[in-house]
Amino acid sequence: MSFGRNPHVAKAEAEELKAATAKDAKAMELAWREAARQWERAADREKDGKRRTEYAAKAEAARANADGGEAPADTDESASEPAPPVDKLLVN
């Protein structure tokens, strides 16, 4: 274990990946609930207030995904922009 790192962050991210690749709805729900639990543990352990609120928000989002059974929404602004058309790309 590394000193100064929050081990629950990696565990929560692993559970989110497991939820994304789950084969059935029940497995997906359980993985999202475990991810939420790990995000809460990460938030409880965190000393930095900004990270604590970020981890708490991720825990709530994971619970919402478990309840709704939907994929997580990307919060990144650039990911929502459409890709440029293929014919306008320069290809060598």
Coordinates of C-alpha atoms in Angstrom, one line a residue:
M1 CA 0.0 0.0 0.0
S2 CA 1.3 3.4 -0.9
F3 CA 1.6 6.0 1.8
G4 CA -0.5 9.2 1.3
R5 CA -2.9 7.6 -1.2
N6 CA -6.5 6.8 -0.6
P7 CA -6.9 3.0 -1.4
H8 CA -10.7 3.3 -1.6
V9 CA -10.5 5.4 -4.8
A10 CA -8.9 2.6 -6.8
K11 CA -11.4 0.1 -5.4
A12 CA -14.3 2.4 -6.3
E13 CA -13.0 2.8 -9.8
A14 CA -12.6 -0.9 -10.2
E15 CA -16.2 -1.5 -9.1
E16 CA -17.4 1.1 -11.6
L17 CA -15.6 -0.8 -14.3
K18 CA -17.1 -4.0 -13.1
A19 CA -20.6 -2.4 -13.3
A20 CA -19.9 -1.2 -16.8
T21 CA -19.0 -4.7 -18.0
A22 CA -21.7 -6.6 -16.0
K23 CA -23.6 -9.2 -17.9
D24 CA -26.9 -8.9 -16.1
A25 CA -28.9 -6.2 -14.3
K26 CA -28.4 -7.7 -10.8
A27 CA -24.6 -7.8 -11.1
M28 CA -24.6 -4.3 -12.4
E29 CA -26.7 -3.0 -9.5
L30 CA -24.5 -4.8 -6.9
A31 CA -21.3 -3.4 -8.5
W32 CA -22.8 0.2 -8.5
R33 CA -23.8 -0.2 -4.8
E34 CA -20.3 -1.4 -3.9
A35 CA -18.8 1.4 -5.9
A36 CA -20.9 3.9 -3.9
R37 CA -19.8 2.3 -0.7
Q38 CA -16.2 2.6 -1.7
W39 CA -16.6 6.2 -2.7
E40 CA -18.1 7.0 0.7
R41 CA -15.2 5.3 2.4
A42 CA -12.8 7.4 0.3
A43 CA -14.7 10.5 1.2
D44 CA -14.6 9.7 4.9
R45 CA -10.9 9.1 4.8
E46 CA -10.1 12.2 2.7
K47 CA -8.7 15.3 4.5
D48 CA -9.0 17.7 1.5
G49 CA -12.5 19.2 1.4
K50 CA -12.6 19.5 -2.4
R51 CA -11.9 15.8 -2.9
R52 CA -14.2 14.9 -0.1
T53 CA -17.2 16.6 -1.8
E54 CA -16.1 15.1 -5.2
Y55 CA -16.0 11.6 -3.7
A56 CA -19.4 12.1 -2.0
A57 CA -20.9 13.3 -5.3
K58 CA -19.5 10.2 -7.0
A59 CA -21.1 8.0 -4.3
E60 CA -24.5 9.6 -4.9
A61 CA -24.1 9.2 -8.6
A62 CA -23.2 5.5 -8.2
R63 CA -26.3 5.0 -6.0
A64 CA -28.5 6.7 -8.6
N65 CA -27.0 4.4 -11.3
A66 CA -27.8 1.4 -9.1
D67 CA -31.4 2.6 -8.6
G68 CA -32.0 3.6 -12.2
G69 CA -29.8 1.0 -13.8
E70 CA -28.4 3.5 -16.3
A71 CA -24.9 4.2 -17.4
P72 CA -23.0 7.1 -15.7
A73 CA -23.2 10.4 -17.4
D74 CA -19.9 12.0 -18.4
T75 CA -19.3 15.2 -16.5
D76 CA -16.5 16.2 -18.9
E77 CA -17.7 19.1 -21.2
S78 CA -15.5 18.1 -24.1
A79 CA -16.9 14.6 -24.2
S80 CA -20.4 15.9 -25.0
E81 CA -19.1 17.7 -28.2
P82 CA -19.8 15.8 -31.4
A83 CA -16.8 14.5 -33.3
P84 CA -15.9 16.2 -36.5
P85 CA -17.2 14.6 -39.7
V86 CA -14.8 12.0 -41.1
D87 CA -14.6 13.7 -44.6
K88 CA -13.1 16.9 -43.0
L89 CA -10.3 15.0 -41.3
L90 CA -6.9 15.1 -42.9
V91 CA -5.7 11.6 -43.4
N92 CA -2.2 10.8 -44.7

